[in-house]
Each structure stands twice: as structure tokens, then as C-alpha cells.
JSON list of C-alpha atoms in Angstrom, two decimals:
[
{"chain": "N", "resi": 1, "resn": "MET", "atom": "CA", "xyz": [26.39, -8.03, 6.72]},
{"chain": "N", "resi": 2, "resn": "THR", "atom": "CA", "xyz": [27.72, -5.22, 7.53]},
{"chain": "N", "resi": 3, "resn": "ASP", "atom": "CA", "xyz": [27.78, -4.40, 12.13]},
{"chain": "N", "resi": 4, "resn": "LEU", "atom": "CA", "xyz": [24.74, -2.34, 12.16]},
{"chain": "N", "resi": 5, "resn": "VAL", "atom": "CA", "xyz": [25.73, -0.08, 15.02]},
{"chain": "N", "resi": 6, "resn": "ASP", "atom": "CA", "xyz": [29.10, 0.96, 12.04]},
{"chain": "N", "resi": 7, "resn": "LEU", "atom": "CA", "xyz": [26.04, 1.01, 9.15]},
{"chain": "N", "resi": 8, "resn": "HIS", "atom": "CA", "xyz": [24.58, 3.41, 11.64]},
{"chain": "N", "resi": 9, "resn": "GLY", "atom": "CA", "xyz": [28.19, 5.54, 11.27]},
{"chain": "N", "resi": 10, "resn": "THR", "atom": "CA", "xyz": [27.87, 4.65, 7.89]},
{"chain": "N", "resi": 11, "resn": "ALA", "atom": "CA", "xyz": [24.76, 7.05, 7.23]},
{"chain": "N", "resi": 12, "resn": "MET", "atom": "CA", "xyz": [25.63, 9.79, 9.59]},
{"chain": "N", "resi": 13, "resn": "ALA", "atom": "CA", "xyz": [29.02, 10.76, 7.85]},
{"chain": "N", "resi": 14, "resn": "GLU", "atom": "CA", "xyz": [26.68, 10.13, 4.82]},
{"chain": "N", "resi": 15, "resn": "PHE", "atom": "CA", "xyz": [24.89, 12.69, 6.37]},
{"chain": "N", "resi": 16, "resn": "ASP", "atom": "CA", "xyz": [27.19, 14.81, 8.16]},
{"chain": "N", "resi": 17, "resn": "ARG", "atom": "CA", "xyz": [29.07, 15.66, 4.64]},
{"chain": "N", "resi": 18, "resn": "ARG", "atom": "CA", "xyz": [26.07, 16.94, 3.27]},
{"chain": "N", "resi": 19, "resn": "VAL", "atom": "CA", "xyz": [25.09, 19.33, 5.83]},
{"chain": "N", "resi": 20, "resn": "ALA", "atom": "CA", "xyz": [28.83, 20.56, 6.41]},
{"chain": "N", "resi": 21, "resn": "GLU", "atom": "CA", "xyz": [27.84, 20.83, 2.43]},
{"chain": "N", "resi": 22, "resn": "VAL", "atom": "CA", "xyz": [25.23, 23.75, 3.78]},
{"chain": "N", "resi": 23, "resn": "THR", "atom": "CA", "xyz": [25.53, 27.81, 3.01]},
{"chain": "N", "resi": 24, "resn": "LEU", "atom": "CA", "xyz": [23.39, 30.25, 4.10]},
{"chain": "N", "resi": 25, "resn": "THR", "atom": "CA", "xyz": [21.14, 30.99, 1.09]},
{"chain": "N", "resi": 26, "resn": "ASP", "atom": "CA", "xyz": [20.24, 27.22, 0.83]},
{"chain": "N", "resi": 27, "resn": "TRP", "atom": "CA", "xyz": [18.40, 26.41, 3.36]},
{"chain": "N", "resi": 28, "resn": "ALA", "atom": "CA", "xyz": [15.42, 28.01, 2.32]},
{"chain": "N", "resi": 29, "resn": "LEU", "atom": "CA", "xyz": [15.80, 25.52, -0.26]},
{"chain": "N", "resi": 30, "resn": "PRO", "atom": "CA", "xyz": [13.08, 22.44, -1.77]},
{"chain": "N", "resi": 31, "resn": "THR", "atom": "CA", "xyz": [13.97, 18.89, -0.86]},
{"chain": "N", "resi": 32, "resn": "PRO", "atom": "CA", "xyz": [12.75, 15.96, -2.78]},
{"chain": "N", "resi": 33, "resn": "CYS", "atom": "CA", "xyz": [10.53, 15.94, 0.59]},
{"chain": "N", "resi": 34, "resn": "ALA", "atom": "CA", "xyz": [6.99, 17.10, 0.43]},
{"chain": "N", "resi": 35, "resn": "ASP", "atom": "CA", "xyz": [6.91, 19.89, 2.36]},
{"chain": "N", "resi": 36, "resn": "TRP", "atom": "CA", "xyz": [9.93, 20.28, 3.26]},
{"chain": "N", "resi": 37, "resn": "ASP", "atom": "CA", "xyz": [12.55, 23.07, 2.91]},
{"chain": "N", "resi": 38, "resn": "VAL", "atom": "CA", "xyz": [16.38, 22.48, 3.86]},
{"chain": "N", "resi": 39, "resn": "HIS", "atom": "CA", "xyz": [16.31, 24.21, 6.96]},
{"chain": "N", "resi": 40, "resn": "ASP", "atom": "CA", "xyz": [12.34, 21.54, 7.38]},
{"chain": "N", "resi": 41, "resn": "LEU", "atom": "CA", "xyz": [14.49, 18.39, 6.32]},
{"chain": "N", "resi": 42, "resn": "VAL", "atom": "CA", "xyz": [18.10, 19.29, 8.33]},
{"chain": "N", "resi": 43, "resn": "ASN", "atom": "CA", "xyz": [16.27, 20.05, 11.55]},
{"chain": "N", "resi": 44, "resn": "HIS", "atom": "CA", "xyz": [13.77, 16.42, 11.58]},
{"chain": "N", "resi": 45, "resn": "LEU", "atom": "CA", "xyz": [16.52, 14.84, 11.31]},
{"chain": "N", "resi": 46, "resn": "THR", "atom": "CA", "xyz": [18.00, 16.50, 14.07]},
{"chain": "N", "resi": 47, "resn": "ALA", "atom": "CA", "xyz": [14.25, 15.63, 16.46]},
{"chain": "N", "resi": 48, "resn": "GLU", "atom": "CA", "xyz": [15.52, 12.52, 15.66]},
{"chain": "N", "resi": 49, "resn": "GLN", "atom": "CA", "xyz": [18.82, 13.08, 16.84]},
{"chain": "N", "resi": 50, "resn": "LEU", "atom": "CA", "xyz": [17.84, 14.37, 20.11]},
{"chain": "N", "resi": 51, "resn": "TRP", "atom": "CA", "xyz": [16.01, 12.14, 21.03]},
{"chain": "N", "resi": 52, "resn": "VAL", "atom": "CA", "xyz": [17.66, 9.26, 21.34]},
{"chain": "N", "resi": 53, "resn": "PRO", "atom": "CA", "xyz": [19.58, 9.72, 24.63]},
{"chain": "N", "resi": 54, "resn": "HIS", "atom": "CA", "xyz": [15.92, 9.71, 25.92]},
{"chain": "N", "resi": 55, "resn": "LEU", "atom": "CA", "xyz": [14.69, 6.82, 24.27]},
{"chain": "N", "resi": 56, "resn": "LEU", "atom": "CA", "xyz": [17.93, 4.48, 25.10]},
{"chain": "N", "resi": 57, "resn": "ALA", "atom": "CA", "xyz": [18.03, 5.37, 28.77]},
{"chain": "N", "resi": 58, "resn": "GLY", "atom": "CA", "xyz": [14.29, 4.24, 28.61]},
{"chain": "N", "resi": 59, "resn": "ALA", "atom": "CA", "xyz": [11.80, 7.50, 28.49]},
{"chain": "N", "resi": 60, "resn": "ARG", "atom": "CA", "xyz": [8.32, 7.38, 27.17]},
{"chain": "N", "resi": 61, "resn": "VAL", "atom": "CA", "xyz": [7.65, 10.14, 24.27]},
{"chain": "N", "resi": 62, "resn": "GLU", "atom": "CA", "xyz": [5.32, 10.78, 27.08]},
{"chain": "N", "resi": 63, "resn": "GLU", "atom": "CA", "xyz": [8.00, 11.94, 29.33]},
{"chain": "N", "resi": 64, "resn": "VAL", "atom": "CA", "xyz": [9.72, 13.58, 26.06]},
{"chain": "N", "resi": 65, "resn": "GLY", "atom": "CA", "xyz": [6.22, 15.78, 25.62]},
{"chain": "N", "resi": 66, "resn": "ASP", "atom": "CA", "xyz": [7.05, 18.44, 23.06]},
{"chain": "N", "resi": 67, "resn": "ARG", "atom": "CA", "xyz": [10.57, 18.90, 24.33]},
{"chain": "N", "resi": 68, "resn": "PHE", "atom": "CA", "xyz": [11.91, 18.56, 20.58]},
{"chain": "N", "resi": 69, "resn": "ASP", "atom": "CA", "xyz": [8.77, 19.60, 18.62]},
{"chain": "N", "resi": 70, "resn": "GLY", "atom": "CA", "xyz": [9.52, 23.21, 16.07]},
{"chain": "N", "resi": 71, "resn": "ASP", "atom": "CA", "xyz": [12.47, 24.99, 15.44]},
{"chain": "N", "resi": 72, "resn": "ASN", "atom": "CA", "xyz": [15.99, 23.23, 17.17]},
{"chain": "N", "resi": 73, "resn": "LEU", "atom": "CA", "xyz": [18.41, 23.98, 14.33]},
{"chain": "N", "resi": 74, "resn": "GLY", "atom": "CA", "xyz": [18.00, 27.89, 16.20]},
{"chain": "N", "resi": 75, "resn": "GLU", "atom": "CA", "xyz": [21.36, 30.50, 14.64]},
{"chain": "N", "resi": 76, "resn": "GLU", "atom": "CA", "xyz": [23.42, 27.82, 13.98]},
{"chain": "N", "resi": 77, "resn": "PRO", "atom": "CA", "xyz": [22.54, 24.96, 12.39]},
{"chain": "N", "resi": 78, "resn": "ALA", "atom": "CA", "xyz": [25.11, 23.06, 11.52]},
{"chain": "N", "resi": 79, "resn": "ALA", "atom": "CA", "xyz": [26.44, 22.99, 14.86]},
{"chain": "N", "resi": 80, "resn": "THR", "atom": "CA", "xyz": [23.14, 22.34, 15.97]},
{"chain": "N", "resi": 81, "resn": "TRP", "atom": "CA", "xyz": [23.65, 19.14, 14.18]},
{"chain": "N", "resi": 82, "resn": "THR", "atom": "CA", "xyz": [26.33, 18.56, 14.76]},
{"chain": "N", "resi": 83, "resn": "VAL", "atom": "CA", "xyz": [25.76, 18.45, 18.37]},
{"chain": "N", "resi": 84, "resn": "ALA", "atom": "CA", "xyz": [22.50, 16.39, 17.88]},
{"chain": "N", "resi": 85, "resn": "SER", "atom": "CA", "xyz": [24.20, 13.79, 16.61]},
{"chain": "N", "resi": 86, "resn": "ARG", "atom": "CA", "xyz": [27.61, 12.71, 18.28]},
{"chain": "N", "resi": 87, "resn": "GLU", "atom": "CA", "xyz": [25.11, 12.64, 21.49]},
{"chain": "N", "resi": 88, "resn": "SER", "atom": "CA", "xyz": [22.74, 10.06, 19.17]},
{"chain": "N", "resi": 89, "resn": "ARG", "atom": "CA", "xyz": [25.86, 8.24, 18.23]},
{"chain": "N", "resi": 90, "resn": "THR", "atom": "CA", "xyz": [27.39, 8.55, 21.44]},
{"chain": "N", "resi": 91, "resn": "ALA", "atom": "CA", "xyz": [24.19, 7.09, 22.71]},
{"chain": "N", "resi": 92, "resn": "TRP", "atom": "CA", "xyz": [24.06, 4.74, 20.24]},
{"chain": "N", "resi": 93, "resn": "LEU", "atom": "CA", "xyz": [27.76, 3.15, 21.47]},
{"chain": "N", "resi": 94, "resn": "ALA", "atom": "CA", "xyz": [27.34, 2.38, 24.60]},
{"chain": "N", "resi": 95, "resn": "PRO", "atom": "CA", "xyz": [27.18, -1.08, 24.76]},
{"chain": "N", "resi": 96, "resn": "SER", "atom": "CA", "xyz": [23.58, -2.67, 25.56]},
{"chain": "N", "resi": 97, "resn": "ALA", "atom": "CA", "xyz": [21.61, -0.22, 23.16]},
{"chain": "N", "resi": 98, "resn": "LEU", "atom": "CA", "xyz": [21.08, -2.12, 20.35]},
{"chain": "N", "resi": 99, "resn": "ASP", "atom": "CA", "xyz": [19.21, -4.92, 23.36]},
{"chain": "N", "resi": 100, "resn": "GLN", "atom": "CA", "xyz": [17.08, -2.38, 24.74]},
{"chain": "N", "resi": 101, "resn": "THR", "atom": "CA", "xyz": [13.46, -2.33, 24.50]},
{"chain": "N", "resi": 102, "resn": "VAL", "atom": "CA", "xyz": [12.41, 0.91, 23.14]},
{"chain": "N", "resi": 103, "resn": "HIS", "atom": "CA", "xyz": [9.81, 3.37, 24.01]},
{"chain": "N", "resi": 104, "resn": "LEU", "atom": "CA", "xyz": [8.89, 4.56, 20.35]},
{"chain": "N", "resi": 105, "resn": "SER", "atom": "CA", "xyz": [5.28, 6.06, 19.89]},
{"chain": "N", "resi": 106, "resn": "PHE", "atom": "CA", "xyz": [4.04, 3.46, 18.35]},
{"chain": "N", "resi": 107, "resn": "GLY", "atom": "CA", "xyz": [4.94, 0.99, 20.38]},
{"chain": "N", "resi": 108, "resn": "ASP", "atom": "CA", "xyz": [8.04, -1.51, 22.46]},
{"chain": "N", "resi": 109, "resn": "VAL", "atom": "CA", "xyz": [10.43, -2.34, 20.11]},
{"chain": "N", "resi": 110, "resn": "PRO", "atom": "CA", "xyz": [14.32, -4.10, 20.22]},
{"chain": "N", "resi": 111, "resn": "GLY", "atom": "CA", "xyz": [17.19, -0.94, 19.68]},
{"chain": "N", "resi": 112, "resn": "ARG", "atom": "CA", "xyz": [17.93, -3.34, 17.42]},
{"chain": "N", "resi": 113, "resn": "ASP", "atom": "CA", "xyz": [14.34, -2.07, 15.31]},
{"chain": "N", "resi": 114, "resn": "TYR", "atom": "CA", "xyz": [14.78, 1.48, 16.09]},
{"chain": "N", "resi": 115, "resn": "LEU", "atom": "CA", "xyz": [18.02, 1.76, 15.25]},
{"chain": "N", "resi": 116, "resn": "TRP", "atom": "CA", "xyz": [17.73, 0.27, 11.82]},
{"chain": "N", "resi": 117, "resn": "GLN", "atom": "CA", "xyz": [14.93, 3.04, 11.69]},
{"chain": "N", "resi": 118, "resn": "MET", "atom": "CA", "xyz": [17.50, 5.71, 12.73]},
{"chain": "N", "resi": 119, "resn": "THR", "atom": "CA", "xyz": [20.09, 4.42, 9.79]},
{"chain": "N", "resi": 120, "resn": "PHE", "atom": "CA", "xyz": [17.03, 4.02, 7.23]},
{"chain": "N", "resi": 121, "resn": "ASP", "atom": "CA", "xyz": [16.38, 8.15, 7.89]},
{"chain": "N", "resi": 122, "resn": "LEU", "atom": "CA", "xyz": [20.02, 9.42, 7.39]},
{"chain": "N", "resi": 123, "resn": "GLY", "atom": "CA", "xyz": [20.60, 7.71, 4.84]},
{"chain": "N", "resi": 124, "resn": "ILE", "atom": "CA", "xyz": [17.77, 8.45, 2.47]},
{"chain": "N", "resi": 125, "resn": "HIS", "atom": "CA", "xyz": [17.65, 11.82, 3.89]},
{"chain": "N", "resi": 126, "resn": "SER", "atom": "CA", "xyz": [21.22, 12.07, 2.96]},
{"chain": "N", "resi": 127, "resn": "TRP", "atom": "CA", "xyz": [21.47, 11.25, -0.76]},
{"chain": "N", "resi": 128, "resn": "ASP", "atom": "CA", "xyz": [17.90, 14.76, 0.00]},
{"chain": "N", "resi": 129, "resn": "LEU", "atom": "CA", "xyz": [19.55, 16.16, 0.92]},
{"chain": "N", "resi": 130, "resn": "ALA", "atom": "CA", "xyz": [22.00, 15.72, -1.43]},
{"chain": "N", "resi": 131, "resn": "ARG", "atom": "CA", "xyz": [19.82, 16.66, -4.45]},
{"chain": "N", "resi": 132, "resn": "ALA", "atom": "CA", "xyz": [18.07, 19.91, -2.43]},
{"chain": "N", "resi": 133, "resn": "ILE", "atom": "CA", "xyz": [21.71, 21.21, -2.05]},
{"chain": "N", "resi": 134, "resn": "GLY", "atom": "CA", "xyz": [23.91, 20.75, -5.37]},
{"chain": "N", "resi": 135, "resn": "ALA", "atom": "CA", "xyz": [25.77, 18.56, -3.63]},
{"chain": "N", "resi": 136, "resn": "ASP", "atom": "CA", "xyz": [27.21, 14.65, -4.57]},
{"chain": "N", "resi": 137, "resn": "GLU", "atom": "CA", "xyz": [24.35, 12.34, -4.04]},
{"chain": "N", "resi": 138, "resn": "LYS", "atom": "CA", "xyz": [25.97, 8.98, -4.68]},
{"chain": "N", "resi": 139, "resn": "LEU", "atom": "CA", "xyz": [25.62, 6.73, -0.94]},
{"chain": "N", "resi": 140, "resn": "ASP", "atom": "CA", "xyz": [28.11, 4.78, 0.59]},
{"chain": "N", "resi": 141, "resn": "ALA", "atom": "CA", "xyz": [27.28, 1.20, -1.52]},
{"chain": "N", "resi": 142, "resn": "THR", "atom": "CA", "xyz": [27.20, -0.80, 1.23]},
{"chain": "N", "resi": 143, "resn": "LEU", "atom": "CA", "xyz": [24.62, 1.30, 2.83]},
{"chain": "N", "resi": 144, "resn": "ALA", "atom": "CA", "xyz": [22.93, 1.11, -0.36]},
{"chain": "N", "resi": 145, "resn": "GLU", "atom": "CA", "xyz": [22.34, -2.63, -0.39]},
{"chain": "N", "resi": 146, "resn": "GLU", "atom": "CA", "xyz": [22.24, -2.83, 3.10]},
{"chain": "N", "resi": 147, "resn": "LEU", "atom": "CA", "xyz": [19.21, -0.95, 3.91]},
{"chain": "N", "resi": 148, "resn": "LEU", "atom": "CA", "xyz": [18.10, -1.80, 0.04]},
{"chain": "N", "resi": 149, "resn": "THR", "atom": "CA", "xyz": [17.82, -5.67, 1.79]},
{"chain": "N", "resi": 150, "resn": "TRP", "atom": "CA", "xyz": [16.60, -3.94, 5.22]},
{"chain": "N", "resi": 151, "resn": "ALA", "atom": "CA", "xyz": [13.78, -2.35, 3.18]},
{"chain": "N", "resi": 152, "resn": "LYS", "atom": "CA", "xyz": [11.90, -5.17, 0.71]},
{"chain": "N", "resi": 153, "resn": "GLY", "atom": "CA", "xyz": [12.29, -7.13, 4.49]},
{"chain": "N", "resi": 154, "resn": "ASN", "atom": "CA", "xyz": [10.23, -4.28, 5.97]},
{"chain": "N", "resi": 155, "resn": "GLU", "atom": "CA", "xyz": [7.64, -3.17, 3.07]},
{"chain": "N", "resi": 156, "resn": "ASP", "atom": "CA", "xyz": [5.45, -3.28, 4.55]},
{"chain": "N", "resi": 157, "resn": "VAL", "atom": "CA", "xyz": [6.08, -1.20, 7.07]},
{"chain": "N", "resi": 158, "resn": "PHE", "atom": "CA", "xyz": [6.54, 1.53, 4.08]},
{"chain": "N", "resi": 159, "resn": "ALA", "atom": "CA", "xyz": [2.84, 0.67, 2.28]},
{"chain": "N", "resi": 160, "resn": "GLY", "atom": "CA", "xyz": [0.89, 2.94, 3.83]},
{"chain": "N", "resi": 161, "resn": "SER", "atom": "CA", "xyz": [2.28, 4.42, 6.71]},
{"chain": "N", "resi": 162, "resn": "GLY", "atom": "CA", "xyz": [1.87, 7.50, 3.90]},
{"chain": "N", "resi": 163, "resn": "LEU", "atom": "CA", "xyz": [6.40, 8.00, 5.13]},
{"chain": "N", "resi": 164, "resn": "PHE", "atom": "CA", "xyz": [7.17, 7.78, 1.77]},
{"chain": "N", "resi": 165, "resn": "ALA", "atom": "CA", "xyz": [4.90, 8.25, -1.58]},
{"chain": "N", "resi": 166, "resn": "ALA", "atom": "CA", "xyz": [4.50, 5.44, -3.39]},
{"chain": "N", "resi": 167, "resn": "PRO", "atom": "CA", "xyz": [7.53, 3.36, -5.00]},
{"chain": "N", "resi": 168, "resn": "VAL", "atom": "CA", "xyz": [8.96, 4.49, -8.70]},
{"chain": "N", "resi": 169, "resn": "PRO", "atom": "CA", "xyz": [10.17, 1.51, -11.09]},
{"chain": "N", "resi": 170, "resn": "VAL", "atom": "CA", "xyz": [13.32, 0.88, -11.97]},
{"chain": "N", "resi": 171, "resn": "GLY", "atom": "CA", "xyz": [14.25, -2.27, -14.47]},
{"chain": "N", "resi": 172, "resn": "GLU", "atom": "CA", "xyz": [15.69, -5.00, -12.84]},
{"chain": "N", "resi": 173, "resn": "ASP", "atom": "CA", "xyz": [19.33, -4.47, -14.08]},
{"chain": "N", "resi": 174, "resn": "ALA", "atom": "CA", "xyz": [19.45, -0.62, -11.33]},
{"chain": "N", "resi": 175, "resn": "ASP", "atom": "CA", "xyz": [22.15, -0.22, -8.64]},
{"chain": "N", "resi": 176, "resn": "PRO", "atom": "CA", "xyz": [21.42, -1.01, -4.74]},
{"chain": "N", "resi": 177, "resn": "GLN", "atom": "CA", "xyz": [20.49, 2.79, -5.08]},
{"chain": "N", "resi": 178, "resn": "THR", "atom": "CA", "xyz": [18.91, 3.31, -7.04]},
{"chain": "N", "resi": 179, "resn": "ARG", "atom": "CA", "xyz": [16.98, 0.01, -6.32]},
{"chain": "N", "resi": 180, "resn": "LEU", "atom": "CA", "xyz": [16.47, 2.69, -2.74]},
{"chain": "N", "resi": 181, "resn": "LEU", "atom": "CA", "xyz": [15.22, 5.28, -3.57]},
{"chain": "N", "resi": 182, "resn": "ALA", "atom": "CA", "xyz": [12.83, 3.56, -5.49]},
{"chain": "N", "resi": 183, "resn": "LEU", "atom": "CA", "xyz": [11.09, 2.48, -2.74]},
{"chain": "N", "resi": 184, "resn": "THR", "atom": "CA", "xyz": [11.00, 4.94, -0.77]},
{"chain": "N", "resi": 185, "resn": "GLY", "atom": "CA", "xyz": [9.32, 6.88, -4.23]},
{"chain": "N", "resi": 186, "resn": "ARG", "atom": "CA", "xyz": [12.40, 9.50, -4.93]},
{"chain": "N", "resi": 187, "resn": "LYS", "atom": "CA", "xyz": [13.63, 9.41, -8.10]},
{"chain": "N", "resi": 188, "resn": "ASN", "atom": "CA", "xyz": [17.73, 9.00, -8.11]}
]
């Protein structure tokens, strides 16, 4: 198994690459995520990154409050993403990050579990962003394989969560990326 911190770095790089390709006229394009345009999608991931340093430092959701609600991107969306992702990545690289107990909205989880969730979200939404802006949709092969393995081991988390559409049937011979996307209701 690939080191999780390295896998997160790969997922972050995948999303970074797509954000760098967003042009001024792309921000209002629809994405595969219902009710989200490109701006909303990047804002969602940016807000997630903004939470990380606080949560890994032991803060509780109620302490952070609504600080990251609404539009976090401002006038320079790509630059805001870059700063937020850099600060998040720095927090994840701290030696004790994976051993922390993180206080999330649905309960306390080990840092390792939180990092899996963040890595998964970055990977899936990298594809969503690529699809929306017409960029290269191919995810890093190791990332796709590892996320698929993790997702299959956590299917109960997805079922009934409302986070993703119902799985899309695909053939057994489908590649890992196609199977991964299908688990989240996406057609590759």
C-alpha cells in the first residue's frame, strides 16, 4: 500500500493541476456534482482545506463555527485555493497528524481516517473539475486503485449518506478509475 500521506499529496496535485487550468469563463460551468458549478466545487474543496489546520490542532467544529461558510474564494479563486491547500498540506505533514483524534461534525475519528476522507474527496473532485472544464480526466493510476480499495472497504459509509448518487453499474473488467467513479454515481 502506498503511504497515505504521499497518496494525499498525489490527490492534492491532481486537484491543483485542474484548478490551474480553470479560465475566467470556466467558473460558472456546471460540474457532475448536482447544484454545483466550478466555483462552488473549488470553494467546497477550499473550505475543507481551511478546516484542516484547526482540526489537526485539536479544535472542535463548534469552535471554528461558521468561519468557512459561504464564499471563501474571493477575487482570486485559484490563488486562494493555492494558499488553503498549502496550509492544509503543511498541517498533514506534521509528524503527529495521523495519530491525532480529530473532532468532526459526526464524531471523533483518528487523523488517519480523516486523511482518507480528505484524499478521497480530492481524488473524486479532481475528476469532477476535469470533466467540467474539459481537461484531462485521467487520475493517477495508483491513486485510483488505492481510493477504490478504500471505498470498497467503506461502502457502508456511502450507503444512505446522501454524499453521492447511487452507484452506476460497470463491467467487472472496468479499470479502477471507472469502478471508483461508478461507486459514487459517476460515469467515466
